[in-house]
Coordinates of C-alpha atoms in Angstrom, one line a residue:
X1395 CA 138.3 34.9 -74.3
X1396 CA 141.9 33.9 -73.7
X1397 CA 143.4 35.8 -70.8
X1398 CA 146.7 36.0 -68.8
X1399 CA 146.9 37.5 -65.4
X1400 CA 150.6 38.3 -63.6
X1401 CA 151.1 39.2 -60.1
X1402 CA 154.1 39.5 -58.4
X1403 CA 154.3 38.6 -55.3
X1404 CA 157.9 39.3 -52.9
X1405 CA 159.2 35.9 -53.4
X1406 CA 156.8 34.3 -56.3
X1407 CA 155.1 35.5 -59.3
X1408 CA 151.6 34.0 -59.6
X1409 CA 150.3 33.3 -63.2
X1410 CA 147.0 32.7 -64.3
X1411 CA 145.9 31.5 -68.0
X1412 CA 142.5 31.3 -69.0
X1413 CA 141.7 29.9 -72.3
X1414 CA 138.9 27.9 -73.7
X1415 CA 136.9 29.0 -70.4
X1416 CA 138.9 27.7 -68.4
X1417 CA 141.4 28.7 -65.9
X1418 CA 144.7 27.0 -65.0
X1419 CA 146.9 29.3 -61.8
X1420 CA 150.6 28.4 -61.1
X1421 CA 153.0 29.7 -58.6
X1422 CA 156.8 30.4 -60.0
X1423 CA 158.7 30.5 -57.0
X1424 CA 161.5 33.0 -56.9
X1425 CA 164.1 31.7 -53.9
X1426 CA 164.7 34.5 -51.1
X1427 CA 168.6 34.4 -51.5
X1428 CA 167.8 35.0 -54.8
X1429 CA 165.6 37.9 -54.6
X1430 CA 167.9 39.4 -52.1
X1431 CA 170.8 40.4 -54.5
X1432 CA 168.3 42.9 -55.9
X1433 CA 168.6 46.3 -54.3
X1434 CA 165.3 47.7 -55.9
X1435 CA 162.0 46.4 -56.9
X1436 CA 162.2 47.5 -60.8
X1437 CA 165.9 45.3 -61.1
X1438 CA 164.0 42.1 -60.8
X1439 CA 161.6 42.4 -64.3
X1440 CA 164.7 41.6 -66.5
X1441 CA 164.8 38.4 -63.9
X1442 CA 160.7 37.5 -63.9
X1443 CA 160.3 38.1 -67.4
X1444 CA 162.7 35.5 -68.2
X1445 CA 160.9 32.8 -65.7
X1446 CA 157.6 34.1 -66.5
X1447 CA 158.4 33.2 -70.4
X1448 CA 160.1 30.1 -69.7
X1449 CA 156.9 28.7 -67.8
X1450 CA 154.7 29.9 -70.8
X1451 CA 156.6 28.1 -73.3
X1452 CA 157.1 25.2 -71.2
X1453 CA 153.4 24.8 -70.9
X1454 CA 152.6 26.1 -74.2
X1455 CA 150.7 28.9 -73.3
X1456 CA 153.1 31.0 -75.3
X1457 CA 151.0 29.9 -78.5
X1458 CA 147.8 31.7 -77.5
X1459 CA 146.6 34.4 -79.0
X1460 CA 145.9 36.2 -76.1
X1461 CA 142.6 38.8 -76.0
X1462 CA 144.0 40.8 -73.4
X1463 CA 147.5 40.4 -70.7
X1464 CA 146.3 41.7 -66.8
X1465 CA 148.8 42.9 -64.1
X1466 CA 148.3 43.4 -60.5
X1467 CA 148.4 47.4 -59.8
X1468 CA 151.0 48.6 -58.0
X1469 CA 151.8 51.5 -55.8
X1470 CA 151.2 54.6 -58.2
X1471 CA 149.5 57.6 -57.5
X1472 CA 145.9 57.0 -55.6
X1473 CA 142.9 56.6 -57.8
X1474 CA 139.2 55.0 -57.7
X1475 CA 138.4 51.8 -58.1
X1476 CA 138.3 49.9 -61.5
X1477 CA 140.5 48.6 -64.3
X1478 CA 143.2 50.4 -65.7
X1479 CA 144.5 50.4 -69.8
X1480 CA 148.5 50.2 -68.7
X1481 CA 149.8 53.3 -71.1
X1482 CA 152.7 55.0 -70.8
X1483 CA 151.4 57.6 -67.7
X1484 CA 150.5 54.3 -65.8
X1485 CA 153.9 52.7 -66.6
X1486 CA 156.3 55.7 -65.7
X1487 CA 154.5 55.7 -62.7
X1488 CA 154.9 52.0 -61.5
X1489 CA 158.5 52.1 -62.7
X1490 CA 159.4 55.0 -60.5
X1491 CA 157.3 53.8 -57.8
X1492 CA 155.9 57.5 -57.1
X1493 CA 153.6 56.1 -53.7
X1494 CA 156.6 53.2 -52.4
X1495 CA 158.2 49.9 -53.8
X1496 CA 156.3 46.3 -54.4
X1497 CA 156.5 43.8 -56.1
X1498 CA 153.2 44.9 -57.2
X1499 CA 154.3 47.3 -59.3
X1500 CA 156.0 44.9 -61.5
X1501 CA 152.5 43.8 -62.7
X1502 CA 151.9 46.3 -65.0
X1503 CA 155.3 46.8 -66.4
X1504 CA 154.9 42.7 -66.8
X1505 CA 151.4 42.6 -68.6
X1506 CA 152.5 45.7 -70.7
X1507 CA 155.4 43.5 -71.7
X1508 CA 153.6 40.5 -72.7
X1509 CA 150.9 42.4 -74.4
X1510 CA 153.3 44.7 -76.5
X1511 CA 154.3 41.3 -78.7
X1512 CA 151.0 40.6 -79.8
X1513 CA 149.8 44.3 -80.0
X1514 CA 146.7 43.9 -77.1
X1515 CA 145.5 45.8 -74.5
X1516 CA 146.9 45.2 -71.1
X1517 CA 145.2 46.2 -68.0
X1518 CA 145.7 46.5 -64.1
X1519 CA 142.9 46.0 -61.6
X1520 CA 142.2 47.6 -58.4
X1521 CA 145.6 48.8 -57.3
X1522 CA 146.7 49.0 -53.4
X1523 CA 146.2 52.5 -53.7
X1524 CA 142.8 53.1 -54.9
X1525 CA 141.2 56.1 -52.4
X1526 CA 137.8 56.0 -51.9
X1527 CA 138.6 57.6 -47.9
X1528 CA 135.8 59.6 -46.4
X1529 CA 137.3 63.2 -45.9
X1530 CA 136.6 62.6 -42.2
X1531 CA 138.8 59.7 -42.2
X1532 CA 141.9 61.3 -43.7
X1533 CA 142.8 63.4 -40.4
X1534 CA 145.3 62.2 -38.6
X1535 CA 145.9 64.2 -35.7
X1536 CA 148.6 66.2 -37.1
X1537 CA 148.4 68.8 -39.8
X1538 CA 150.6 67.9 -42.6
X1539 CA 150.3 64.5 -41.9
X1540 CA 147.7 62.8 -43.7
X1541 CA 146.2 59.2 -43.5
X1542 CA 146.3 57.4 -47.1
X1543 CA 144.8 54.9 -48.4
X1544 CA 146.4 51.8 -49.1
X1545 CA 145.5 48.2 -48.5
X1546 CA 144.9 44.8 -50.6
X1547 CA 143.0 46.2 -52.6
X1548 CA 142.6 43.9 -55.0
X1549 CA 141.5 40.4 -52.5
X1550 CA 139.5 42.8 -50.6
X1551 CA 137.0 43.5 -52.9
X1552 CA 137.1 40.3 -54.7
X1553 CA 136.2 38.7 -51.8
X1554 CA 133.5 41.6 -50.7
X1555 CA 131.9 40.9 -54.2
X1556 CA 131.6 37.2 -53.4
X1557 CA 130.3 37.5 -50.2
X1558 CA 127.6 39.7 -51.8
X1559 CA 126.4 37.3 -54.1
X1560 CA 126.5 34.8 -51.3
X1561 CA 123.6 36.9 -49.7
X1562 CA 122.0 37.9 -52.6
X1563 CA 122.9 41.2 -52.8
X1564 CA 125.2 43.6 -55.0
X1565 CA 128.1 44.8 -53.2
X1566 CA 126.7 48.4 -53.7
X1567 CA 123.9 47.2 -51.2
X1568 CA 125.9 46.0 -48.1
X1569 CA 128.1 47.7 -45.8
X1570 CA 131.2 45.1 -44.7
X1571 CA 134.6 45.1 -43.1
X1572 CA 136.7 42.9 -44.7
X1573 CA 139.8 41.9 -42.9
X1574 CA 143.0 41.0 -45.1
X1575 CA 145.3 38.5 -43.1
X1576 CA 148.7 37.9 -44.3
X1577 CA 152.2 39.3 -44.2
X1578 CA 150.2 42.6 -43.6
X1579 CA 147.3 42.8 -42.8
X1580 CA 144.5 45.7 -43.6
X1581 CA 141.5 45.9 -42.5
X1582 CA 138.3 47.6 -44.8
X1583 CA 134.8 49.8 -43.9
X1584 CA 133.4 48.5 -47.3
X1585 CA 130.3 51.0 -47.8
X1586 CA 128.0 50.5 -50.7
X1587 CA 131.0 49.4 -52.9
X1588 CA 133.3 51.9 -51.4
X1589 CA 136.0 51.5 -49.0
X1590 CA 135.9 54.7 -46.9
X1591 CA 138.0 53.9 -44.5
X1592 CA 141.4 51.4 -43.8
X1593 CA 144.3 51.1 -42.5
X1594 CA 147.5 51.0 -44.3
X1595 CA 149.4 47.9 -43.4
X1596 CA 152.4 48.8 -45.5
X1597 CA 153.6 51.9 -43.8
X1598 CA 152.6 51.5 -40.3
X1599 CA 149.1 51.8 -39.5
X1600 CA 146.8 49.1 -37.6
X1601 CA 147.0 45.8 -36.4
X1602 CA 150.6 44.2 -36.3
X1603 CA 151.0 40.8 -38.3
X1604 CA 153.7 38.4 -38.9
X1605 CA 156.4 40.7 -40.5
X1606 CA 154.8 44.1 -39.7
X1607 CA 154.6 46.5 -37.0
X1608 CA 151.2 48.0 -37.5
X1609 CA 150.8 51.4 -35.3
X1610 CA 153.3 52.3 -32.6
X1611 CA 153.7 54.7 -29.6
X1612 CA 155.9 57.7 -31.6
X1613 CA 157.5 58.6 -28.8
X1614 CA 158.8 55.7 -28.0
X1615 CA 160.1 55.4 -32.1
X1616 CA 161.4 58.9 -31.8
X1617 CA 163.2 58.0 -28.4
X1618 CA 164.9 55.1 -30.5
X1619 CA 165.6 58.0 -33.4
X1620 CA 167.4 60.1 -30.9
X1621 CA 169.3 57.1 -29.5
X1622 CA 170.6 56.1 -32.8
X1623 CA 169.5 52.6 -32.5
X1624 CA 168.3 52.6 -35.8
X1625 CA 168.3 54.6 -39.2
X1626 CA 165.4 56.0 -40.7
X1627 CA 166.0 53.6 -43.5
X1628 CA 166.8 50.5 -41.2
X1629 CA 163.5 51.5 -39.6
X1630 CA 160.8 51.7 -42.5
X1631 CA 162.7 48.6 -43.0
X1632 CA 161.3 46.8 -39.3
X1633 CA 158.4 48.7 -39.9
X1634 CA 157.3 46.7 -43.4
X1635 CA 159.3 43.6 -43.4
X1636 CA 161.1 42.9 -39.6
X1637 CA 158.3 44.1 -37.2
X1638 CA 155.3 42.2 -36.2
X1639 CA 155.6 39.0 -35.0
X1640 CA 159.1 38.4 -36.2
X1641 CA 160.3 41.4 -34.1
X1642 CA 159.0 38.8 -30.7
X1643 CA 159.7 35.8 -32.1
X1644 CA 161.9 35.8 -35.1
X1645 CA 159.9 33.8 -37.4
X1646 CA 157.6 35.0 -39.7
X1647 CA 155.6 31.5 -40.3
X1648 CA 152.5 31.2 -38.3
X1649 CA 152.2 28.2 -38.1
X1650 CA 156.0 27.5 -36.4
X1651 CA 154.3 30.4 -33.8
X1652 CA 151.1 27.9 -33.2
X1653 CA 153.8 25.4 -32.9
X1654 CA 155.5 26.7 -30.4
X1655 CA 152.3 28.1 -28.2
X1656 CA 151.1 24.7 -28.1
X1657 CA 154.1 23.1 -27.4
X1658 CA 153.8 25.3 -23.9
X1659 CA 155.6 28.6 -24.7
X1660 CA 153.6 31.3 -23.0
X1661 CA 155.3 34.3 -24.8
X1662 CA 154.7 32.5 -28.5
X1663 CA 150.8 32.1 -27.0
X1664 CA 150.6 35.9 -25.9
X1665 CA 152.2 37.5 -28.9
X1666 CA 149.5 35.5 -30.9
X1667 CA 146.8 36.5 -29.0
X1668 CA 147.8 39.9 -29.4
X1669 CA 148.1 39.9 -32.9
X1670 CA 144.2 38.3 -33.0
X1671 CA 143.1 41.2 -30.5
X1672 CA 144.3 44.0 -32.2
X1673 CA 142.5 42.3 -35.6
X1674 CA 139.7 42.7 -33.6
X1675 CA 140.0 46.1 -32.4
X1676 CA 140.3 47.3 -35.9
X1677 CA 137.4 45.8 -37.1
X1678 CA 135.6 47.1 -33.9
X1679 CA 136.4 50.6 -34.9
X1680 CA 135.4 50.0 -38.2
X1681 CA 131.9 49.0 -37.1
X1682 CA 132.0 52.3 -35.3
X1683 CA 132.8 54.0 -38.4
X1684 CA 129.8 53.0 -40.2
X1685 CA 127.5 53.7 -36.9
X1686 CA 126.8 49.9 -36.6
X1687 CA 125.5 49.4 -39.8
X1688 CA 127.6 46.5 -40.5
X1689 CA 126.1 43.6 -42.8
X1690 CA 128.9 40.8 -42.5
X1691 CA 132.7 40.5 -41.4
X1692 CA 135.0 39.3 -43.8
X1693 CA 138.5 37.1 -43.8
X1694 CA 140.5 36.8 -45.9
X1695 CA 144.3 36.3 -46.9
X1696 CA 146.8 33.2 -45.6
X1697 CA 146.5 33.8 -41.9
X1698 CA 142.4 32.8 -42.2
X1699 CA 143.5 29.4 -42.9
X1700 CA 144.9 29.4 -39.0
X1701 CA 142.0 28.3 -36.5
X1702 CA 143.6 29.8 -34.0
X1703 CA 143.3 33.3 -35.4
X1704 CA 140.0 32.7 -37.1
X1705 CA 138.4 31.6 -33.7
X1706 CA 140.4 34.5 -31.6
X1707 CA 138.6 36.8 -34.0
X1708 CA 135.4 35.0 -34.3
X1709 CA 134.9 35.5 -30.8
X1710 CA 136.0 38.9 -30.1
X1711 CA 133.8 40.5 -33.3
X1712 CA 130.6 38.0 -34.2
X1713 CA 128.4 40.0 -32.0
X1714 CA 128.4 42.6 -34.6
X1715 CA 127.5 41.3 -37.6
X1716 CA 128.1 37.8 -38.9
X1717 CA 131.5 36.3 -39.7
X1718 CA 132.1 35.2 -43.3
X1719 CA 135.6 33.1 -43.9
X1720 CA 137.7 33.1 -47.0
X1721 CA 140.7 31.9 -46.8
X1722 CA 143.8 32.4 -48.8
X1723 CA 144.0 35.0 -51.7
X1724 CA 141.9 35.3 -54.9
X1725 CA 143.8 38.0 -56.9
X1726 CA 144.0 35.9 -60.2
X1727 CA 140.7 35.7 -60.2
X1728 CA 139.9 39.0 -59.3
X1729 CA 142.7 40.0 -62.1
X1730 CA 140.7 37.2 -64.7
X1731 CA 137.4 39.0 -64.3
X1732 CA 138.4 42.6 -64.3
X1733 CA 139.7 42.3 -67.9
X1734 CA 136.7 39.8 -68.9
X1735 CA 134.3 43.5 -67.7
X1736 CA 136.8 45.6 -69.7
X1737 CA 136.5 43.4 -72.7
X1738 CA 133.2 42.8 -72.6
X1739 CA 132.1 46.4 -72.0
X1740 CA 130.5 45.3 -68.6
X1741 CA 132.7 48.3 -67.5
X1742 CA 134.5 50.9 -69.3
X1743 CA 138.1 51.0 -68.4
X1744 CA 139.8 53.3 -67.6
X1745 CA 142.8 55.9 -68.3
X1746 CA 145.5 56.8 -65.9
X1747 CA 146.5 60.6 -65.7
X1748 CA 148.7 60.4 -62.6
X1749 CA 145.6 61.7 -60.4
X1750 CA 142.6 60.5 -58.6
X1751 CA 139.8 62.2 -61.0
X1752 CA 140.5 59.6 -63.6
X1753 CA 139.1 59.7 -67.7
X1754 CA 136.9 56.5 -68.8
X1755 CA 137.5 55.3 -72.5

């Protein structure tokens, strides 16, 4: 079956065309000073449609009769696991951007696009906001204030399905914590093919990584509130895109970080370190979660390619349960398959209403 897969990423749009069985990804890269002059998420489609077709009819890809067009989800309103027909529920949704802005939720709108010329179905796989929490794990600490669910979804259990098959098992059989390292990172409790419980690494919760803050003291936010050192909008703003690692060092590139520790700056080396140790605590507390029943630990996402953080980890969390490594992401492929189960009937997709008790077709 001939399929293309779109995600958006902040400063790229990853494409992925599979015809004739096989599978050719590319990387259209959108420059940041470009990308800038856009003041919201949903400004940009007129602007990645237009690259998105150019690279399709530059590679000729625009001549196949496509079987089906997937997006990456986006941030709509929380829902199980699965893939998702894009109709006009799904699409109001991601173009409002009821649960945040991503690029994300460009996927849909995208694939929806793409598949309206040659009247086929397009899909969305696994969105960030899939909710599969235990009820336990939705207390926060303070009523009214609820812990959600969402994470990367998507790589998470692409990669927690591979893993799986590694060992011989279904992922319904194995309990894992999968660790997503990148820009933000999110750690999973993966339990029997459910992830009930993670953190969510876009508005503030867990680990801190290269651009954000993860968890902090709220006192010591509100103290900042009441001096008026910052906005409530400049601070979401640290809080997903200037926190982190950036906030210490001003660079959001790993690897000029690892530079810099090795080239004998202590403070690069410690902020590092802590970054890898509260990766570890995380997953700690997931093994907690699930009692100790933990089957293999997971990572995944850009930072896994790092040695540095890979063996900081490895050392802190491999007498729990053994250490499985996957670096970089795997969302076209996760986005490739998800259609080839809708098409083929492997599973049923299925039909947004805006809720979490979703209909099957």
């Amino acid at each position: 079956m001939n399929i293309l897969a779109i995600d958006p990423g902040s400063t790229s749009t990853k494409v992925g065309v599979r015809r004739a069985g096989k599978l050719v990804k590319a990387s259209i890269e959108h420059p940041r000073s470009e990308m800038e002059g856009f003041h919201a998420v949903m400004e940009q489609l007129d602007y990645r449609m237009e690259h998105l077709l150019r690279y399709l009819h530059e590679t000729g890809a625009d001549q196949v009769r496509w079987d089906a067009v997937v997006g990456r989800g986006g941030l709509v309103r929380p829902v199980p696991s699965g893939v998702y027909l894009v109709e006009e529920p799904l699409l109001r949704d991601l173009i409002r951007g009821v649960s945040g802005e991503h690029a994300a939720n460009l996927g849909g709108v995208m694939a929806h696009a793409v598949a309206a010329r040659q009247g086929v179905p397009a899909y969305v796989v696994d969105p960030p906001v899939i909710d599969e929490m235990w009820p336990v794990a939705r207390l926060s600490g303070m009523a009214g204030i609820e812990r959600r669910s969402m994470f990367h979804a998507l790589n998470q259990k692409a990669v927690a399905r591979e893993v799986a098959r590694e060992l011989g098992k279904t992922y319904q059989e194995l309990n894992l914590i999968v660790a997503h390292l990148g820009g933000g990172i999110t750690v999973g409790a993966h339990r029997k093919g459910q992830v009930v419980d993670v953190n969510n690494g876009l508005n503030g919760d867990g680990p801190f990584s290269p651009e954000r803050t993860g968890g902090l003291p709220v006192v010591g936010v509100l103290q900042l509130v009441e001096q008026g050192a910052f906005s409530t909008e400049q601070l979401k703003s640290i809080v997903a895109r200037k926190g982190g690692v950036f906030s210490y060092l001003g660079t959001v590139d790993l690897r000029e970080a690892e530079q810099s520790a090795r080239d004998g700056d202590g403070w690069a080396a410690l902020v590092l370190e802590a970054m890898v140790y509260q990766i570890a605590k995380e997953i700690g507390a997931l093994a907690a979660a699930l009692a100790g029943e933990v089957d293999g630990i997971v990572l995944t996402g850009g930072l896994a390619f790092s040695a540095t953080v890979v063996a900081g980890v490895r050392r802190r969390v491999e007498f729990i349960a053994p250490l499985f490594v996957r670096p970089g992401e795997f969302e076209i492929e996760a986005l490739i398959d998800g259609a080839l189960r809708a098409l083929t009937g492997a599973e049923a997709a299925r039909r947004y209403q805006g809720g979490a008790h979703e209909d099957r077709t």
